[in-house]
């Protein structure tokens, strides 16, 4: 596991890769572990879901590839809303957003019949010009109870839904909540795995991460490594340079 983590971190430092490449690999591995244990037969996948570059990626020093399953506060960043506000106040920063990743269940009906395992991503829409944070259709910022969702085409096909439809998502098959699809993202980077994107606060609520205001990482455009280390001195700050 340690060697895997080091390999992933080194991969993130390559200029030709994006910060989200590591996230995609980690989530793909984590989902494989989950689906195997649940007997749902998810195939392994390690290709990147995202192609847009960011300048910096802040991750907890103890994070690992199974974090989207374990949901451990020891391997997550805390007080992320407050920290992102401080980061964005820096005139050298162009944008920033926390990113929370969790394996969720989703269905096109509210009775929990036949829910599918998908990747849940929580962000603050409009806070940085990088998909999926910049996806159109979202209410900007991070208000509570919008019940808005952006899905990729694979999720739309999997559940048989379109923009304007209501889907139900939650951390377990018995705790599904309604979300209205405000956009279906048609991008090659999102074609490998079923994805649902929610406002950060709403994904925090349904996964138990509102207390402590936790997320898995923060992505940043602009700024400097030293400045970001001053915000999270115990975290790892990866760069694309």
mmCIF file of C-alpha atoms in Angstrom:
data_model
loop_
_atom_site.group_PDB
_atom_site.id
_atom_site.type_symbol
_atom_site.label_atom_id
_atom_site.label_comp_id
_atom_site.label_asym_id
_atom_site.label_seq_id
_atom_site.Cartn_x
_atom_site.Cartn_y
_atom_site.Cartn_z
ATOM 1 C CA UNK A 1 0.000 0.000 0.000
ATOM 2 C CA UNK A 2 2.849 2.399 0.873
ATOM 3 C CA UNK A 3 4.623 1.784 -2.413
ATOM 4 C CA UNK A 4 1.350 2.263 -4.272
ATOM 5 C CA UNK A 5 0.807 5.597 -2.531
ATOM 6 C CA UNK A 6 4.330 6.793 -3.373
ATOM 7 C CA UNK A 7 3.837 5.779 -6.998
ATOM 8 C CA UNK A 8 0.600 7.725 -7.147
ATOM 9 C CA UNK A 9 2.176 10.806 -5.611
ATOM 10 C CA UNK A 10 5.074 10.676 -8.036
ATOM 11 C CA UNK A 11 2.639 10.331 -10.904
ATOM 12 C CA UNK A 12 0.908 13.511 -9.787
ATOM 13 C CA UNK A 13 4.119 15.495 -10.082
ATOM 14 C CA UNK A 14 4.447 14.798 -13.790
ATOM 15 C CA UNK A 15 3.581 17.789 -15.873
ATOM 16 C CA UNK A 16 1.769 15.678 -18.450
ATOM 17 C CA UNK A 17 -0.663 14.410 -15.828
ATOM 18 C CA UNK A 18 -3.376 16.289 -14.020
ATOM 19 C CA UNK A 19 -4.114 16.565 -10.343
ATOM 20 C CA UNK A 20 -7.341 14.679 -10.912
ATOM 21 C CA UNK A 21 -5.494 11.703 -12.432
ATOM 22 C CA UNK A 22 -4.548 10.520 -8.962
ATOM 23 C CA UNK A 23 -8.085 10.982 -7.746
ATOM 24 C CA UNK A 24 -9.402 8.888 -10.626
ATOM 25 C CA UNK A 25 -6.950 6.068 -9.951
ATOM 26 C CA UNK A 26 -7.670 6.101 -6.232
ATOM 27 C CA UNK A 27 -11.424 6.084 -6.699
ATOM 28 C CA UNK A 28 -11.258 3.352 -9.338
ATOM 29 C CA UNK A 29 -9.239 1.111 -7.021
ATOM 30 C CA UNK A 30 -11.440 1.917 -4.048
ATOM 31 C CA UNK A 31 -14.600 1.163 -5.987
ATOM 32 C CA UNK A 32 -13.125 -2.135 -7.148
ATOM 33 C CA UNK A 33 -12.491 -3.115 -3.524
ATOM 34 C CA UNK A 34 -16.017 -2.136 -2.562
ATOM 35 C CA UNK A 35 -17.726 -3.852 -5.466
ATOM 36 C CA UNK A 36 -15.758 -7.031 -4.982
ATOM 37 C CA UNK A 37 -16.721 -7.205 -1.315
ATOM 38 C CA UNK A 38 -20.351 -6.463 -2.175
ATOM 39 C CA UNK A 39 -20.444 -8.996 -4.991
ATOM 40 C CA UNK A 40 -21.460 -6.438 -7.605
ATOM 41 C CA UNK A 41 -18.654 -7.217 -10.006
ATOM 42 C CA UNK A 42 -17.227 -3.803 -10.790
ATOM 43 C CA UNK A 43 -14.291 -4.102 -13.157
ATOM 44 C CA UNK A 44 -10.985 -2.513 -12.337
ATOM 45 C CA UNK A 45 -10.079 0.737 -14.026
ATOM 46 C CA UNK A 46 -7.129 3.060 -13.660
ATOM 47 C CA UNK A 47 -7.464 5.633 -16.434
ATOM 48 C CA UNK A 48 -7.971 9.288 -15.668
ATOM 49 C CA UNK A 49 -11.478 10.723 -15.646
ATOM 50 C CA UNK A 50 -10.308 14.318 -15.778
ATOM 51 C CA UNK A 51 -8.084 16.135 -18.261
ATOM 52 C CA UNK A 52 -8.087 19.720 -17.027
ATOM 53 C CA UNK A 53 -4.977 20.888 -15.241
ATOM 54 C CA UNK A 54 -4.822 22.644 -11.918
ATOM 55 C CA UNK A 55 -1.709 24.149 -10.405
ATOM 56 C CA UNK A 56 -1.809 22.631 -6.930
ATOM 57 C CA UNK A 57 -3.476 19.740 -5.175
ATOM 58 C CA UNK A 58 -3.586 19.699 -1.357
ATOM 59 C CA UNK A 59 -3.938 16.212 0.142
ATOM 60 C CA UNK A 60 -3.679 14.850 3.704
ATOM 61 C CA UNK A 61 -0.312 13.280 4.437
ATOM 62 C CA UNK A 62 -1.920 10.005 5.520
ATOM 63 C CA UNK A 63 -4.304 9.582 2.601
ATOM 64 C CA UNK A 64 -4.586 6.337 0.651
ATOM 65 C CA UNK A 65 -6.423 4.745 -2.247
ATOM 66 C CA UNK A 66 -9.244 3.349 -0.082
ATOM 67 C CA UNK A 67 -10.231 6.709 1.446
ATOM 68 C CA UNK A 68 -13.472 6.952 -0.579
ATOM 69 C CA UNK A 69 -14.604 3.820 1.277
ATOM 70 C CA UNK A 70 -13.133 4.206 4.764
ATOM 71 C CA UNK A 71 -14.357 7.793 5.253
ATOM 72 C CA UNK A 72 -11.771 8.285 8.007
ATOM 73 C CA UNK A 73 -11.361 11.820 9.324
ATOM 74 C CA UNK A 74 -7.699 11.006 10.048
ATOM 75 C CA UNK A 75 -7.024 10.946 6.299
ATOM 76 C CA UNK A 76 -9.121 13.968 5.309
ATOM 77 C CA UNK A 77 -8.725 17.729 5.326
ATOM 78 C CA UNK A 78 -10.844 19.606 7.855
ATOM 79 C CA UNK A 79 -12.526 23.038 7.883
ATOM 80 C CA UNK A 80 -12.299 23.135 4.109
ATOM 81 C CA UNK A 81 -14.836 25.926 3.508
ATOM 82 C CA UNK A 82 -12.941 28.302 5.786
ATOM 83 C CA UNK A 83 -9.613 27.275 4.285
ATOM 84 C CA UNK A 84 -10.777 27.765 0.703
ATOM 85 C CA UNK A 85 -12.062 31.230 1.588
ATOM 86 C CA UNK A 86 -8.589 32.105 2.883
ATOM 87 C CA UNK A 87 -6.972 30.659 -0.229
ATOM 88 C CA UNK A 88 -9.216 32.576 -2.637
ATOM 89 C CA UNK A 89 -8.563 35.839 -0.782
ATOM 90 C CA UNK A 90 -4.956 35.649 -1.995
ATOM 91 C CA UNK A 91 -4.711 37.895 -5.107
ATOM 92 C CA UNK A 92 -2.375 35.381 -6.768
ATOM 93 C CA UNK A 93 -5.007 32.626 -6.622
ATOM 94 C CA UNK A 94 -7.422 32.291 -9.538
ATOM 95 C CA UNK A 95 -9.731 29.760 -7.915
ATOM 96 C CA UNK A 96 -9.965 26.821 -5.532
ATOM 97 C CA UNK A 97 -12.403 24.153 -4.421
ATOM 98 C CA UNK A 98 -12.484 21.312 -1.928
ATOM 99 C CA UNK A 99 -13.224 17.921 -3.477
ATOM 100 C CA UNK A 100 -15.005 15.186 -1.527
ATOM 101 C CA UNK A 101 -15.109 11.722 -3.090
ATOM 102 C CA UNK A 102 -17.345 8.902 -1.938
ATOM 103 C CA UNK A 103 -18.806 5.715 -3.312
ATOM 104 C CA UNK A 104 -22.581 6.205 -3.440
ATOM 105 C CA UNK A 105 -25.639 4.253 -4.485
ATOM 106 C CA UNK A 106 -28.054 5.747 -6.999
ATOM 107 C CA UNK A 107 -31.397 4.791 -8.493
ATOM 108 C CA UNK A 108 -33.997 6.292 -10.802
ATOM 109 C CA UNK A 109 -36.706 5.562 -8.231
ATOM 110 C CA UNK A 110 -36.985 6.360 -4.534
ATOM 111 C CA UNK A 111 -37.826 2.894 -3.247
ATOM 112 C CA UNK A 112 -34.226 1.688 -3.370
ATOM 113 C CA UNK A 113 -35.012 -0.880 -6.058
ATOM 114 C CA UNK A 114 -31.880 -1.892 -7.919
ATOM 115 C CA UNK A 115 -29.545 0.952 -6.869
ATOM 116 C CA UNK A 116 -26.212 1.125 -8.673
ATOM 117 C CA UNK A 117 -22.821 1.955 -7.200
ATOM 118 C CA UNK A 118 -21.417 5.197 -8.619
ATOM 119 C CA UNK A 119 -18.701 7.728 -7.814
ATOM 120 C CA UNK A 120 -19.942 10.744 -5.851
ATOM 121 C CA UNK A 121 -17.971 13.989 -6.094
ATOM 122 C CA UNK A 122 -18.684 17.043 -3.951
ATOM 123 C CA UNK A 123 -17.398 20.476 -5.027
ATOM 124 C CA UNK A 124 -18.173 24.184 -4.702
ATOM 125 C CA UNK A 125 -19.551 25.030 -8.165
ATOM 126 C CA UNK A 126 -18.074 28.042 -9.908
ATOM 127 C CA UNK A 127 -15.118 28.417 -7.564
ATOM 128 C CA UNK A 128 -12.488 27.286 -10.093
ATOM 129 C CA UNK A 129 -12.569 26.899 -13.869
ATOM 130 C CA UNK A 130 -11.949 23.139 -13.871
ATOM 131 C CA UNK A 131 -14.519 20.382 -14.511
ATOM 132 C CA UNK A 132 -16.531 19.193 -12.724
ATOM 133 C CA UNK A 133 -16.445 22.334 -10.540
ATOM 134 C CA UNK A 134 -17.242 24.490 -13.562
ATOM 135 C CA UNK A 135 -20.147 22.329 -14.781
ATOM 136 C CA UNK A 136 -23.081 24.398 -16.011
ATOM 137 C CA UNK A 137 -26.491 24.127 -14.369
ATOM 138 C CA UNK A 138 -25.420 24.301 -10.741
ATOM 139 C CA UNK A 139 -26.398 27.108 -8.392
ATOM 140 C CA UNK A 140 -23.018 28.843 -7.786
ATOM 141 C CA UNK A 141 -21.423 28.544 -4.365
ATOM 142 C CA UNK A 142 -22.356 25.994 -1.739
ATOM 143 C CA UNK A 143 -25.902 26.619 -0.474
ATOM 144 C CA UNK A 144 -27.772 23.908 1.428
ATOM 145 C CA UNK A 145 -30.600 21.810 0.027
ATOM 146 C CA UNK A 146 -30.379 22.661 -3.663
ATOM 147 C CA UNK A 147 -30.834 18.968 -4.481
ATOM 148 C CA UNK A 148 -29.036 19.625 -7.772
ATOM 149 C CA UNK A 149 -26.865 17.048 -9.483
ATOM 150 C CA UNK A 150 -24.672 16.861 -12.551
ATOM 151 C CA UNK A 151 -24.118 13.374 -13.940
ATOM 152 C CA UNK A 152 -21.943 12.024 -16.697
ATOM 153 C CA UNK A 153 -23.264 10.155 -19.712
ATOM 154 C CA UNK A 154 -22.393 6.776 -18.214
ATOM 155 C CA UNK A 155 -24.583 7.475 -15.179
ATOM 156 C CA UNK A 156 -27.358 8.758 -17.449
ATOM 157 C CA UNK A 157 -27.260 5.549 -19.481
ATOM 158 C CA UNK A 158 -26.922 3.350 -16.409
ATOM 159 C CA UNK A 159 -30.035 4.809 -14.791
ATOM 160 C CA UNK A 160 -31.908 5.755 -17.961
ATOM 161 C CA UNK A 161 -32.209 9.436 -17.010
ATOM 162 C CA UNK A 162 -31.849 12.850 -18.659
ATOM 163 C CA UNK A 163 -31.523 16.511 -17.696
ATOM 164 C CA UNK A 164 -34.559 17.496 -15.635
ATOM 165 C CA UNK A 165 -35.156 13.997 -14.267
ATOM 166 C CA UNK A 166 -34.954 13.158 -10.571
ATOM 167 C CA UNK A 167 -32.559 10.496 -9.326
ATOM 168 C CA UNK A 168 -32.017 9.187 -5.821
ATOM 169 C CA UNK A 169 -28.573 8.905 -4.264
ATOM 170 C CA UNK A 170 -27.142 8.086 -0.857
ATOM 171 C CA UNK A 171 -24.342 6.393 1.016
ATOM 172 C CA UNK A 172 -26.414 3.243 1.503
ATOM 173 C CA UNK A 173 -29.157 1.536 -0.463
ATOM 174 C CA UNK A 174 -31.687 2.447 2.232
ATOM 175 C CA UNK A 175 -30.862 6.157 2.571
ATOM 176 C CA UNK A 176 -31.448 7.515 -0.921
ATOM 177 C CA UNK A 177 -32.341 11.202 -1.334
ATOM 178 C CA UNK A 178 -33.790 12.970 -4.404
ATOM 179 C CA UNK A 179 -31.639 15.115 -6.688
ATOM 180 C CA UNK A 180 -32.682 16.865 -9.892
ATOM 181 C CA UNK A 181 -30.294 16.448 -12.807
ATOM 182 C CA UNK A 182 -29.310 19.926 -13.997
ATOM 183 C CA UNK A 183 -26.775 18.781 -16.584
ATOM 184 C CA UNK A 184 -25.477 15.649 -18.256
ATOM 185 C CA UNK A 185 -21.756 16.079 -18.887
ATOM 186 C CA UNK A 186 -20.663 14.881 -22.320
ATOM 187 C CA UNK A 187 -16.882 14.703 -21.943
ATOM 188 C CA UNK A 188 -14.465 11.868 -22.808
ATOM 189 C CA UNK A 189 -12.729 12.275 -19.452
ATOM 190 C CA UNK A 190 -15.958 11.238 -17.719
ATOM 191 C CA UNK A 191 -16.687 8.179 -19.861
ATOM 192 C CA UNK A 192 -14.990 5.445 -17.822
ATOM 193 C CA UNK A 193 -17.020 5.393 -14.614
ATOM 194 C CA UNK A 194 -20.529 6.439 -13.525
ATOM 195 C CA UNK A 195 -20.259 9.802 -11.756
ATOM 196 C CA UNK A 196 -22.634 12.103 -9.885
ATOM 197 C CA UNK A 197 -21.463 15.590 -8.882
ATOM 198 C CA UNK A 198 -23.172 17.382 -5.974
ATOM 199 C CA UNK A 199 -22.654 20.569 -4.013
ATOM 200 C CA UNK A 200 -19.989 19.837 -1.413
ATOM 201 C CA UNK A 201 -22.238 20.580 1.564
ATOM 202 C CA UNK A 202 -24.903 18.191 0.313
ATOM 203 C CA UNK A 203 -22.455 15.337 -0.242
ATOM 204 C CA UNK A 204 -21.006 16.072 3.199
ATOM 205 C CA UNK A 205 -24.491 15.793 4.676
ATOM 206 C CA UNK A 206 -25.324 12.426 3.164
ATOM 207 C CA UNK A 207 -21.913 10.916 3.956
ATOM 208 C CA UNK A 208 -21.422 12.185 7.516
ATOM 209 C CA UNK A 209 -18.665 14.671 6.696
ATOM 210 C CA UNK A 210 -20.454 17.927 7.557
ATOM 211 C CA UNK A 211 -19.150 17.760 11.123
ATOM 212 C CA UNK A 212 -15.531 18.801 10.860
ATOM 213 C CA UNK A 213 -16.240 20.169 7.351
ATOM 214 C CA UNK A 214 -14.170 17.441 5.707
ATOM 215 C CA UNK A 215 -13.013 16.758 2.152
ATOM 216 C CA UNK A 216 -10.377 14.562 0.539
ATOM 217 C CA UNK A 217 -8.411 17.304 -1.185
ATOM 218 C CA UNK A 218 -8.402 20.906 -2.351
ATOM 219 C CA UNK A 219 -7.566 21.895 -5.920
ATOM 220 C CA UNK A 220 -6.074 25.321 -6.586
ATOM 221 C CA UNK A 221 -5.380 27.462 -9.651
ATOM 222 C CA UNK A 222 -2.612 29.997 -9.100
ATOM 223 C CA UNK A 223 -0.877 30.837 -5.846
ATOM 224 C CA UNK A 224 2.327 29.323 -4.500
ATOM 225 C CA UNK A 225 3.268 26.147 -2.668
ATOM 226 C CA UNK A 226 4.579 28.095 0.338
ATOM 227 C CA UNK A 227 1.301 29.963 0.703
ATOM 228 C CA UNK A 228 -0.751 26.768 0.539
ATOM 229 C CA UNK A 229 1.548 25.062 3.057
ATOM 230 C CA UNK A 230 0.861 27.941 5.428
ATOM 231 C CA UNK A 231 -2.849 27.059 5.238
ATOM 232 C CA UNK A 232 -2.299 23.308 5.701
ATOM 233 C CA UNK A 233 1.202 22.865 7.173
ATOM 234 C CA UNK A 234 0.713 19.135 7.812
ATOM 235 C CA UNK A 235 -0.660 18.328 4.355
ATOM 236 C CA UNK A 236 1.109 17.449 1.118
ATOM 237 C CA UNK A 237 0.993 20.094 -1.620
ATOM 238 C CA UNK A 238 1.481 18.566 -5.057
ATOM 239 C CA UNK A 239 2.260 20.686 -8.095
ATOM 240 C CA UNK A 240 2.006 20.181 -11.849
ATOM 241 C CA UNK A 241 5.301 22.009 -12.346
#
